[in-house]
Amino acid sequence: MTATTALSAPSAPARPAAGRSPAPAARRRAALHWIAVHTVAIAAALFFILPFVFVFLTSVMSDDQALSGDLWPTEWNWSNYADVFNTPGFLDWWRNSLLYAGLGTLFTVCSSIPVAYALAKFRFRGRRTAMIMVISTMMLPPQVIVIPMYLVWAQQLHLSGSLWPLIIPMAFGDAYSIFLLRQFLLTIPREYLESAKVDGSGELGTLLRIVVPMAKPGIAAVALFQFFYCWNDYFGPQIYAAQNPGAWTLSYGLESFKSAHSVNWNLTMAATLLVMAPVIIVFFFAQKAFVEGVTLTGVKG
Amino acid sequence: MATLTNAPALRRKARRERLRTLGFLSPWLVGFTVFFGYPLIATVYFSFMHYNQIEAPTFVGLRNWRYVLEQMPLFGPALWNTLWLVVVMVALRVVFGLGIGLLVTKIKSGVGFFRTAFYLPYLAPPVAATVAFVFLLNPGTGPVNDILGTIGIHAPNWFNDPAWAKPSLVLLSLWGIGDLMVIFMAALLDVPKEQYEAAELDGAGAFHKFRYVTWPSITPIVMFAVVTGVVQTMQYYTQALVAGKLASGVSVGPGTVIQPGYPDHSTLTVPQLVYSLGFQNFNTGAACVLSLVLFAIAMAVTTLLMRKRAGLLSAED
């Protein structure tokens, strides 16, 4: 403890100017440090990248070679990708994934913004309780509530075999998105909101004209996370869409795709890459929003 | 008494503000009641019922509870696997994520490339990542064991060996460490530089600098990573299920009932057991008991950890 306080003392007086040009020994030490760090970094990068490389190389192999454990394809069968697309149902899975992820994201963003705004900027009794309730919803394993919900959707509303039981609830706010947006909205200075109100803007007008434009990066991060949550979801489609292959999503269909082509690892790897592709393409266009979203969750929380 | 004459107006204003707040909160208030409150109460209700989803439910008291806790053969393995994963996976993810985060802050050339490389696997859809790993680690046909073989390492059977199936899942989750890396990296860059300089002047080495400067300032983030990691791992489902099914090589389609947890129940987690009881065996009561047990453990662990301040409610102005 004493060490910590001693160390947090303001920084020492400036060092003499002579110390600026490093001695050869110091320069050698810096070079060795550089080499050591980059060697470790390259080794680590291989662990993260090689799986993608192997998956890709296998995806263009012939049926037989994919079973051989070979690393490099002897011939490049680009037609494997066409075969995947021509598999019955595969295009339906794309459509369903886009529907689930697209509508799900739209609903979540529209319903979560006003809630997050109220939690961030309104002063009311029970605000803290409301936040604790939001966070405990985030903590709840989905398996705890799925059985009664399934019974309602299947037996009372007759909507099982479709993705609606997954999409409709998103029009009623999502705890994780509300939490993330609220953290973001807390950073908007109250003065902006007050000056808008002085100009005669109502609460809803302030939200739409001032807060939403200012919160664009936060909204973008929430939208991306929700899109990928839906795109990657397996449990939800398994519960509600399993009995109707016409309602399967890519994430759910992929595993049964493998089962149906039990020996065709090459086609399976091509399909695997096709399921990953949208995520990775969007990442390269929206890196900043992603990283902002992730850091927001952990650090500014 | 000016304040008294204004009282009705003030009360009207207060009521208007309350209505406004309720209006803004209404989507979530409805959602919370319908999709959280109702099913939670219904789960408790069904845990005391015998219900096969065809005939009307009948009250059976504690019979489901006794069955799950005392007789069900798979309850023990599922609970053990889930807790094993919670301890091992969360601990290794935090250590590895912190290591990669530290590494990224030390890299001088090509930071952008390395950061992207470390982050990208986190984005891979869990099913796709699992399918890929089952293939890569496949003892007969996968490239990993081939490569290890050529350099003289006798590789394990990974997802096909009860002793190695869970470590293989841990490996898969370490591959997707990108989110933790970003969080730790941001926290590490937030540590004031002057503190490091001051520590250097005091003659602190790398270890002492980490122990007395870095660690105290990133503890809240580490706690955050542990709590969210525990919550996520308690729900661990997709990867374990898909890996088990694919590695077992069974052909599955709608309606096929398979025993999850291949090999030898080593990858059976509590959420998988809930699914299998509720949606394959139609033993609604037992499934509800099990999900409540999961809920109780998740709540107990997280409140215990939250006591140590995970920073979730800070920034409250």
XYZ file of C-alpha atoms in Angstrom:
618
model
C 0.000 0.000 0.000
C 2.725 2.469 0.938
C 4.548 1.602 -2.246
C 1.488 2.445 -4.299
C 1.063 5.855 -2.729
C 4.746 6.589 -3.093
C 4.589 5.647 -6.751
C 1.599 7.822 -7.494
C 3.497 10.948 -6.487
C 3.762 13.587 -9.234
C 6.463 12.870 -11.753
C 10.088 13.620 -10.955
C 11.913 16.760 -12.060
C 13.063 16.746 -15.681
C 16.129 14.702 -16.378
C 19.320 16.416 -17.620
C 19.425 17.002 -21.369
C 22.488 14.760 -21.718
C 20.289 11.724 -21.015
C 18.427 12.234 -24.316
C 20.938 10.635 -26.698
C 21.010 6.952 -25.633
C 24.267 5.101 -25.170
C 25.012 2.202 -27.577
C 24.265 -0.305 -24.800
C 20.838 1.195 -24.243
C 20.187 1.177 -27.972
C 21.144 -2.484 -28.183
C 18.839 -3.261 -25.288
C 15.980 -1.451 -27.062
C 16.619 -3.443 -30.258
C 16.577 -6.747 -28.354
C 13.360 -5.704 -26.657
C 11.843 -4.899 -30.065
C 12.828 -8.332 -31.408
C 11.536 -10.176 -28.352
C 8.162 -8.392 -28.392
C 7.658 -8.930 -32.119
C 8.631 -12.580 -31.975
C 6.011 -13.211 -29.320
C 3.505 -11.132 -31.285
C 4.086 -13.099 -34.483
C 3.749 -16.408 -32.650
C 0.491 -15.207 -31.095
C -0.768 -13.891 -34.442
C -0.209 -17.333 -35.984
C -2.474 -18.880 -33.326
C -5.231 -16.434 -34.264
C -4.817 -16.420 -38.052
C -3.837 -19.976 -38.994
C -7.287 -21.463 -38.317
C -8.746 -19.068 -40.912
C -6.007 -20.015 -43.384
C -6.508 -23.768 -42.941
C -10.273 -23.420 -43.188
C -9.899 -21.460 -46.410
C -7.387 -23.877 -47.959
C -9.604 -26.850 -47.115
C -12.636 -25.080 -48.571
C -11.166 -25.238 -52.090
C -9.842 -28.822 -51.914
C -11.385 -31.779 -53.687
C -13.649 -34.088 -51.648
C -10.905 -36.690 -51.223
C -8.080 -34.332 -50.414
C -10.120 -32.644 -47.687
C -10.073 -35.954 -45.814
C -6.333 -36.458 -46.211
C -5.004 -33.957 -43.680
C -3.088 -32.205 -46.484
C -2.379 -28.539 -45.932
C -2.133 -27.262 -49.496
C -4.779 -27.926 -52.189
C -3.429 -29.712 -55.277
C -6.201 -28.179 -57.355
C -8.339 -25.180 -56.511
C -12.009 -26.170 -56.638
C -13.729 -22.796 -56.528
C -16.901 -24.593 -57.549
C -17.232 -25.797 -53.948
C -18.669 -22.379 -53.136
C -21.235 -22.683 -55.901
C -22.115 -26.147 -54.596
C -22.762 -24.710 -51.160
C -25.082 -22.069 -52.572
C -26.877 -24.695 -54.628
C -27.567 -26.845 -51.584
C -31.337 -26.784 -51.085
C -32.260 -24.395 -48.301
C -28.982 -22.530 -48.107
C -30.405 -19.356 -49.695
C -33.429 -19.534 -47.385
C -31.063 -19.575 -44.413
C -29.436 -16.399 -45.714
C -32.805 -14.717 -46.082
C -33.865 -15.799 -42.595
C -30.595 -14.669 -41.025
C -30.925 -11.272 -42.683
C -34.545 -10.970 -41.583
C -33.796 -11.938 -37.987
C -30.666 -9.786 -37.711
C -32.064 -6.825 -39.665
C -35.462 -6.500 -37.992
C -34.039 -7.520 -34.630
C -31.474 -4.727 -34.773
C -33.996 -2.125 -35.928
C -36.458 -3.047 -33.173
C -33.780 -3.137 -30.485
C -32.298 0.236 -31.356
C -35.663 2.003 -31.634
C -36.993 0.614 -28.361
C -33.795 0.906 -26.327
C -32.897 4.537 -27.079
C -35.751 6.206 -25.145
C -35.261 3.861 -22.181
C -31.526 4.506 -22.058
C -32.150 8.245 -22.345
C -34.565 8.241 -19.420
C -32.162 6.183 -17.291
C -29.244 8.454 -18.145
C -30.814 11.902 -17.947
C -34.103 11.908 -16.020
C -34.104 12.250 -12.258
C -36.824 10.077 -10.764
C -37.347 7.894 -7.762
C -36.396 4.264 -8.414
C -33.805 5.107 -11.031
C -31.147 3.051 -9.277
C -33.551 0.145 -8.814
C -34.380 0.303 -12.515
C -30.675 0.094 -13.396
C -30.204 -2.888 -11.089
C -33.178 -4.564 -12.768
C -31.662 -3.928 -16.216
C -28.343 -5.407 -15.121
C -29.919 -8.448 -13.513
C -31.754 -9.118 -16.779
C -28.352 -9.165 -18.480
C -27.196 -11.701 -15.925
C -30.094 -14.089 -16.382
C -29.268 -17.221 -18.364
C -31.764 -17.425 -21.254
C -32.423 -21.059 -20.384
C -34.182 -19.982 -17.184
C -37.118 -18.328 -18.924
C -37.215 -20.186 -22.222
C -39.634 -22.961 -21.311
C -42.648 -20.843 -20.299
C -41.938 -18.439 -23.154
C -41.836 -21.314 -25.611
C -45.148 -22.619 -24.304
C -46.787 -19.212 -24.783
C -45.464 -18.741 -28.327
C -46.179 -22.302 -29.392
C -49.456 -23.106 -27.669
C -51.219 -19.747 -27.297
C -49.866 -17.724 -30.214
C -49.063 -20.611 -32.601
C -45.903 -18.897 -33.835
C -43.344 -21.645 -33.318
C -41.674 -22.742 -36.526
C -40.946 -19.089 -37.316
C -38.487 -16.462 -36.141
C -41.169 -14.081 -34.837
C -40.867 -15.274 -31.220
C -37.269 -14.066 -31.411
C -37.876 -10.813 -33.279
C -41.000 -9.457 -31.561
C -39.532 -9.250 -28.014
C -36.829 -6.971 -29.376
C -39.414 -4.224 -29.843
C -39.518 -4.008 -26.032
C -35.940 -3.025 -25.304
C -32.887 -5.158 -24.736
C -31.071 -4.963 -21.416
C -27.557 -5.089 -22.834
C -28.280 -2.382 -25.423
C -30.013 -0.192 -22.850
C -27.030 -0.529 -20.526
C -24.495 0.250 -23.252
C -26.471 3.219 -24.608
C -27.006 4.638 -21.143
C -23.273 4.591 -20.465
C -22.803 6.450 -23.725
C -25.545 9.010 -23.071
C -24.088 9.821 -19.644
C -21.169 11.445 -21.492
C -23.439 13.996 -23.225
C -23.291 17.210 -21.176
C -26.580 18.285 -19.609
C -26.076 21.851 -20.910
C -26.838 20.762 -24.480
C -30.144 19.283 -23.392
C -31.022 22.293 -21.256
C -30.275 24.792 -23.988
C -32.478 22.790 -26.343
C -35.261 22.968 -23.774
C -34.770 26.725 -23.379
C -35.291 26.952 -27.140
C -38.701 25.373 -26.565
C -37.927 21.811 -27.547
C -39.971 19.083 -25.887
C -38.359 16.003 -24.356
C -39.019 13.854 -27.433
C -37.790 16.607 -29.762
C -34.598 16.960 -27.718
C -34.061 13.225 -27.901
C -34.544 13.055 -31.663
C -32.833 16.306 -32.672
C -29.997 16.633 -30.147
C -29.324 13.328 -28.384
C -29.637 10.857 -31.254
C -27.262 12.755 -33.586
C -24.738 13.176 -30.765
C -24.997 9.537 -29.759
C -24.483 8.170 -33.279
C -21.244 6.297 -32.432
C -22.898 4.639 -29.429
C -25.988 3.752 -31.438
C -23.810 2.335 -34.205
C -21.960 0.150 -31.694
C -25.214 -1.141 -30.180
C -26.659 -1.810 -33.634
C -23.565 -3.774 -34.677
C -23.543 -5.852 -31.508
C -27.217 -6.632 -31.838
C -26.843 -7.514 -35.520
C -24.096 -9.982 -34.712
C -25.897 -11.322 -31.682
C -28.815 -12.272 -33.955
C -26.556 -13.447 -36.781
C -24.656 -15.730 -34.399
C -27.621 -16.888 -32.323
C -28.033 -20.648 -32.264
C -30.102 -21.269 -29.148
C -33.049 -19.077 -30.213
C -33.519 -20.554 -33.699
C -33.016 -24.036 -32.243
C -35.910 -23.489 -29.834
C -38.373 -21.834 -32.213
C -37.355 -22.740 -35.764
C -35.989 -26.280 -35.429
C -39.100 -28.117 -36.597
C -39.401 -25.984 -39.753
C -36.276 -26.050 -41.982
C -37.786 -23.157 -43.982
C -37.217 -20.912 -40.942
C -33.640 -21.958 -40.164
C -30.905 -19.348 -40.009
C -27.327 -19.732 -41.245
C -26.003 -20.261 -37.722
C -28.503 -22.987 -37.028
C -28.394 -24.545 -40.476
C -24.609 -24.795 -40.642
C -24.357 -27.627 -38.159
C -27.005 -29.707 -39.873
C -25.365 -28.866 -43.187
C -22.277 -30.632 -41.864
C -24.332 -33.585 -40.662
C -25.987 -33.941 -44.054
C -22.620 -33.849 -45.879
C -21.007 -36.107 -43.327
C -17.804 -36.644 -45.308
C -17.536 -33.349 -47.182
C -15.283 -31.252 -44.973
C -14.392 -29.072 -47.972
C -18.015 -28.012 -48.532
C -18.486 -27.588 -44.795
C -15.470 -25.311 -44.564
C -16.717 -23.299 -47.564
C -20.102 -22.944 -45.838
C -18.355 -22.010 -42.591
C -16.504 -19.192 -44.320
C -19.724 -18.034 -45.950
C -21.347 -17.785 -42.515
C -18.371 -15.816 -41.188
C -18.023 -13.569 -44.257
C -20.665 -10.917 -43.509
C -19.336 -10.464 -39.987
C -15.800 -9.994 -41.159
C -16.696 -7.687 -44.057
C -18.781 -5.451 -41.793
C -15.959 -5.414 -39.255
C -13.553 -3.944 -41.787
C -16.030 -1.153 -42.543
C -16.956 -0.432 -38.950
C -13.859 -1.231 -36.896
C -14.057 1.980 -34.913
C -17.628 1.469 -33.774
C -16.810 -2.089 -32.702
C -13.810 -1.205 -30.649
C -15.656 1.751 -29.127
C -18.517 -0.522 -28.179
C -16.296 -3.091 -26.536
C -14.235 -0.574 -24.588
C -17.400 1.242 -23.559
C -18.759 -1.925 -21.970
C -15.676 -2.604 -19.952
C -13.814 0.561 -19.243
C -16.259 3.426 -19.041
C -18.676 1.166 -17.163
C -46.573 32.704 0.829
C -45.703 32.400 -2.839
C -44.721 28.733 -2.595
C -48.125 27.743 -1.286
C -49.996 29.392 -4.112
C -47.754 27.574 -6.573
C -48.346 24.193 -4.998
C -51.020 22.911 -7.452
C -48.938 23.999 -10.426
C -45.889 22.271 -8.988
C -47.859 19.115 -8.351
C -49.135 19.182 -11.898
C -45.577 19.585 -13.155
C -44.422 16.664 -11.020
C -47.201 14.479 -12.347
C -46.359 15.460 -15.916
C -42.724 14.549 -15.321
C -43.697 11.176 -13.858
C -45.846 10.431 -16.883
C -43.032 11.486 -19.191
C -40.586 9.186 -17.418
C -43.055 6.320 -17.596
C -43.601 6.996 -21.276
C -39.911 6.802 -22.079
C -39.443 3.695 -19.961
C -42.585 1.974 -21.223
C -41.011 -0.301 -23.885
C -38.715 -1.794 -21.291
C -41.350 -1.896 -18.521
C -43.599 -3.959 -20.790
C -40.685 -6.105 -21.962
C -39.428 -6.703 -18.447
C -42.855 -7.768 -17.210
C -43.780 -9.973 -20.158
C -40.423 -11.500 -21.102
C -38.696 -11.623 -17.704
C -41.167 -11.341 -14.817
C -43.827 -13.648 -16.208
C -41.534 -16.485 -17.376
C -39.538 -16.380 -14.134
C -42.705 -16.839 -12.063
C -43.987 -19.464 -14.513
C -40.714 -21.395 -14.224
C -41.148 -21.548 -10.452
C -44.781 -22.657 -10.947
C -43.888 -25.420 -13.426
C -41.102 -26.669 -11.152
C -43.857 -27.980 -8.829
C -45.937 -29.475 -11.642
C -45.885 -32.644 -13.650
C -46.319 -31.426 -17.205
C -45.541 -33.151 -20.504
C -46.806 -30.238 -22.659
C -49.808 -32.273 -23.826
C -51.983 -33.024 -20.799
C -52.834 -30.351 -18.260
C -50.183 -29.778 -15.575
C -50.752 -31.508 -12.230
C -49.300 -30.473 -8.886
C -46.629 -32.874 -7.589
C -45.018 -30.817 -4.810
C -41.292 -31.328 -4.466
C -41.114 -34.447 -6.617
C -39.301 -32.732 -9.544
C -36.856 -31.132 -7.131
C -36.085 -34.457 -5.464
C -35.718 -36.145 -8.832
C -33.270 -33.575 -10.204
C -31.194 -33.138 -7.075
C -31.118 -36.753 -5.862
C -31.793 -39.193 -8.687
C -31.111 -37.750 -12.099
C -27.958 -39.493 -13.338
C -26.770 -36.636 -15.567
C -27.200 -33.824 -13.042
C -23.831 -34.464 -11.392
C -21.740 -34.561 -14.600
C -23.529 -31.521 -16.069
C -23.009 -29.452 -12.927
C -19.397 -30.557 -12.654
C -18.692 -29.701 -16.307
C -20.314 -26.292 -16.010
C -18.388 -25.410 -12.849
C -15.159 -26.785 -14.338
C -15.621 -24.534 -17.361
C -16.518 -21.542 -15.178
C -13.316 -21.871 -13.167
C -10.834 -22.931 -15.847
C -12.197 -21.030 -18.821
C -12.732 -17.739 -17.001
C -9.327 -17.864 -15.285
C -7.443 -18.704 -18.480
C -9.391 -16.176 -20.543
C -8.560 -13.370 -18.119
C -4.877 -14.317 -17.928
C -4.531 -14.828 -21.671
C -6.589 -11.722 -22.532
C -4.457 -9.629 -20.203
C -1.292 -11.104 -21.719
C -2.406 -10.297 -25.261
C -3.533 -6.838 -24.122
C -0.100 -6.186 -22.584
C 1.600 -7.512 -25.703
C -0.370 -5.157 -27.964
C 0.616 -2.136 -25.877
C 4.284 -3.115 -26.219
C 4.239 -3.632 -30.008
C 6.029 -0.829 -31.866
C 5.588 -1.804 -35.530
C 2.453 -3.040 -37.245
C 0.109 -2.500 -34.287
C -2.858 -2.256 -36.619
C -2.156 -5.611 -38.191
C -1.644 -7.429 -34.893
C -4.655 -5.849 -33.253
C -6.887 -6.907 -36.142
C -5.422 -10.417 -36.155
C -6.068 -10.848 -32.425
C -9.555 -9.362 -32.629
C -10.977 -11.059 -35.729
C -11.658 -14.549 -34.292
C -13.886 -12.983 -31.611
C -16.269 -12.057 -34.420
C -16.507 -15.534 -35.904
C -20.015 -16.911 -35.277
C -19.761 -19.515 -32.469
C -21.229 -22.293 -34.594
C -18.857 -21.569 -37.473
C -15.859 -21.343 -35.134
C -16.814 -24.626 -33.479
C -17.316 -26.430 -36.780
C -13.928 -25.140 -37.921
C -12.185 -26.243 -34.713
C -13.735 -29.703 -34.785
C -12.317 -30.067 -38.281
C -8.903 -28.557 -37.504
C -8.448 -30.741 -34.416
C -9.955 -33.852 -35.956
C -7.516 -36.703 -35.159
C -7.845 -38.460 -38.520
C -8.386 -35.764 -41.092
C -7.514 -32.438 -39.487
C -4.314 -30.528 -40.195
C -3.338 -29.750 -36.586
C -2.463 -33.277 -35.524
C -0.638 -33.778 -38.819
C 1.532 -30.745 -38.194
C 2.148 -31.725 -34.585
C 3.021 -35.224 -35.791
C 5.658 -33.998 -38.227
C 7.429 -32.119 -35.449
C 7.297 -35.225 -33.290
C 4.471 -34.352 -30.912
C 1.971 -37.108 -30.243
C -1.224 -35.055 -30.235
C -4.327 -35.955 -28.214
C -7.699 -36.818 -29.715
C -9.101 -33.422 -28.648
C -12.892 -33.381 -28.986
C -13.023 -37.187 -29.165
C -11.283 -37.821 -25.847
C -13.261 -37.313 -22.597
C -10.124 -35.976 -20.912
C -9.391 -33.491 -23.700
C -12.858 -32.386 -24.824
C -13.218 -29.610 -22.254
C -9.630 -28.343 -22.739
C -10.392 -28.246 -26.479
C -13.393 -26.033 -25.755
C -11.140 -23.805 -23.651
C -8.726 -23.556 -26.578
C -11.618 -22.527 -28.816
C -12.655 -19.823 -26.358
C -9.081 -18.521 -26.045
C -9.049 -18.129 -29.810
C -11.994 -15.737 -29.442
C -10.344 -13.551 -26.789
C -10.601 -10.346 -28.889
C -13.187 -8.580 -26.733
C -11.142 -8.990 -23.561
C -7.999 -7.917 -25.399
C -9.617 -4.615 -26.412
C -10.961 -3.966 -22.919
C -7.632 -4.694 -21.253
C -5.722 -2.717 -23.864
C -7.869 0.352 -23.250
C -7.429 -0.025 -19.494
C -3.669 -0.432 -19.813
C -3.367 2.675 -21.981
C -5.321 4.602 -19.332
C -2.680 4.027 -16.645
C -0.978 7.411 -16.125
C 2.496 7.428 -17.695
C 3.946 9.552 -14.868
C 3.402 6.690 -12.457
C 5.623 4.425 -14.545
C 8.295 7.123 -14.763
C 8.154 7.672 -11.026
C 8.414 3.926 -10.443
C 11.437 3.724 -12.736
C 13.134 6.489 -10.786
C 12.532 4.448 -7.640
C 14.356 1.616 -9.406
C 11.301 -0.622 -9.963
C 11.774 -3.503 -12.418
C 9.150 -4.816 -14.840
C 7.518 -7.022 -12.201
C 7.318 -4.300 -9.598
C 5.931 -1.838 -12.114
C 3.181 -4.322 -12.996
C 2.471 -5.201 -9.374
C 2.373 -1.657 -7.950
C 1.357 0.537 -10.890
C -0.486 -1.478 -13.544
C -2.393 -3.971 -11.406
C -4.044 -1.554 -8.929
C -5.359 0.601 -11.756
C -6.765 -2.250 -13.850
C -8.315 -4.273 -11.002
C -11.857 -2.958 -11.687
C -11.587 -4.075 -15.321
C -10.281 -7.475 -14.292
C -13.248 -7.808 -11.933
C -15.565 -6.800 -14.755
C -14.023 -9.435 -17.015
C -14.387 -12.101 -14.315
C -18.050 -11.297 -13.592
C -19.121 -11.171 -17.240
C -17.017 -14.266 -17.924
C -18.763 -16.200 -15.149
C -22.177 -15.098 -16.407
C -21.352 -16.136 -19.971
C -19.846 -19.458 -18.995
C -22.822 -20.401 -16.824
C -24.822 -20.140 -20.076
C -22.248 -22.075 -22.110
C -24.241 -24.031 -24.642
C -23.737 -23.639 -28.390
C -20.056 -24.536 -28.661
C -20.307 -27.523 -26.316
C -23.392 -28.874 -28.080
C -22.119 -28.409 -31.635
C -18.653 -29.753 -30.831
C -20.106 -32.831 -29.142
C -22.553 -33.544 -31.941
C -20.053 -33.074 -34.774
C -17.224 -34.944 -33.086
C -19.532 -37.881 -32.400
C -20.198 -38.032 -36.129
C -23.931 -38.724 -35.774
C -26.201 -37.451 -38.458
C -28.705 -35.083 -36.922
C -31.839 -33.542 -38.240
C -35.048 -32.166 -36.795
C -36.667 -34.639 -34.468
C -33.514 -36.665 -33.868
C -32.986 -37.109 -30.173
C -29.321 -37.401 -29.376
C -27.692 -37.769 -26.010
C -25.674 -34.583 -25.588
C -22.228 -34.395 -24.036
C -20.125 -36.612 -26.308
C -17.681 -38.115 -25.401
C -18.855 -39.724 -22.145
C -20.899 -36.675 -21.070
C -17.657 -34.727 -20.842
C -19.116 -31.732 -22.704
C -22.607 -31.865 -21.203
C -23.357 -28.504 -19.573
C -26.349 -27.544 -17.413
C -27.989 -25.443 -20.178
C -27.769 -28.431 -22.536
C -29.456 -30.590 -19.946
C -32.240 -27.998 -19.556
C -32.817 -28.103 -23.306
C -32.744 -31.859 -23.456
C -35.176 -32.264 -20.529
C -37.582 -29.565 -21.675
C -37.592 -29.964 -25.440
C -36.625 -33.583 -26.071
C -37.935 -35.492 -23.044
C -40.831 -33.061 -22.436
C -40.189 -33.254 -18.718
C -41.109 -29.600 -18.190
C -41.045 -29.772 -14.388
C -37.529 -31.175 -14.130
C -36.244 -28.758 -16.792
C -37.658 -25.841 -14.790
C -36.055 -27.118 -11.570
C -32.717 -27.355 -13.317
C -32.958 -23.878 -14.822
C -33.759 -22.470 -11.376
C -30.701 -24.223 -9.943
C -28.635 -22.619 -12.713
C -30.173 -19.248 -11.953
C -29.472 -19.573 -8.217
C -25.821 -20.459 -8.788
C -25.356 -17.668 -11.351
C -26.905 -15.133 -8.972
C -24.892 -16.330 -5.983
C -21.583 -16.208 -7.830
C -22.200 -12.822 -9.412
C -23.443 -11.092 -6.249
C -20.443 -12.484 -4.412
C -18.126 -11.082 -7.067
C -20.050 -7.819 -7.441
C -19.509 -7.117 -3.751
C -15.925 -6.600 -4.753
C -17.054 -3.785 -7.030
C -17.211 -4.651 -10.680
C -17.778 -1.030 -11.586
C -21.082 -1.772 -13.318
C -23.021 0.910 -11.489
C -20.325 3.539 -11.305
C -20.552 6.645 -13.471
C -23.862 7.216 -11.687
C -23.991 10.977 -11.458
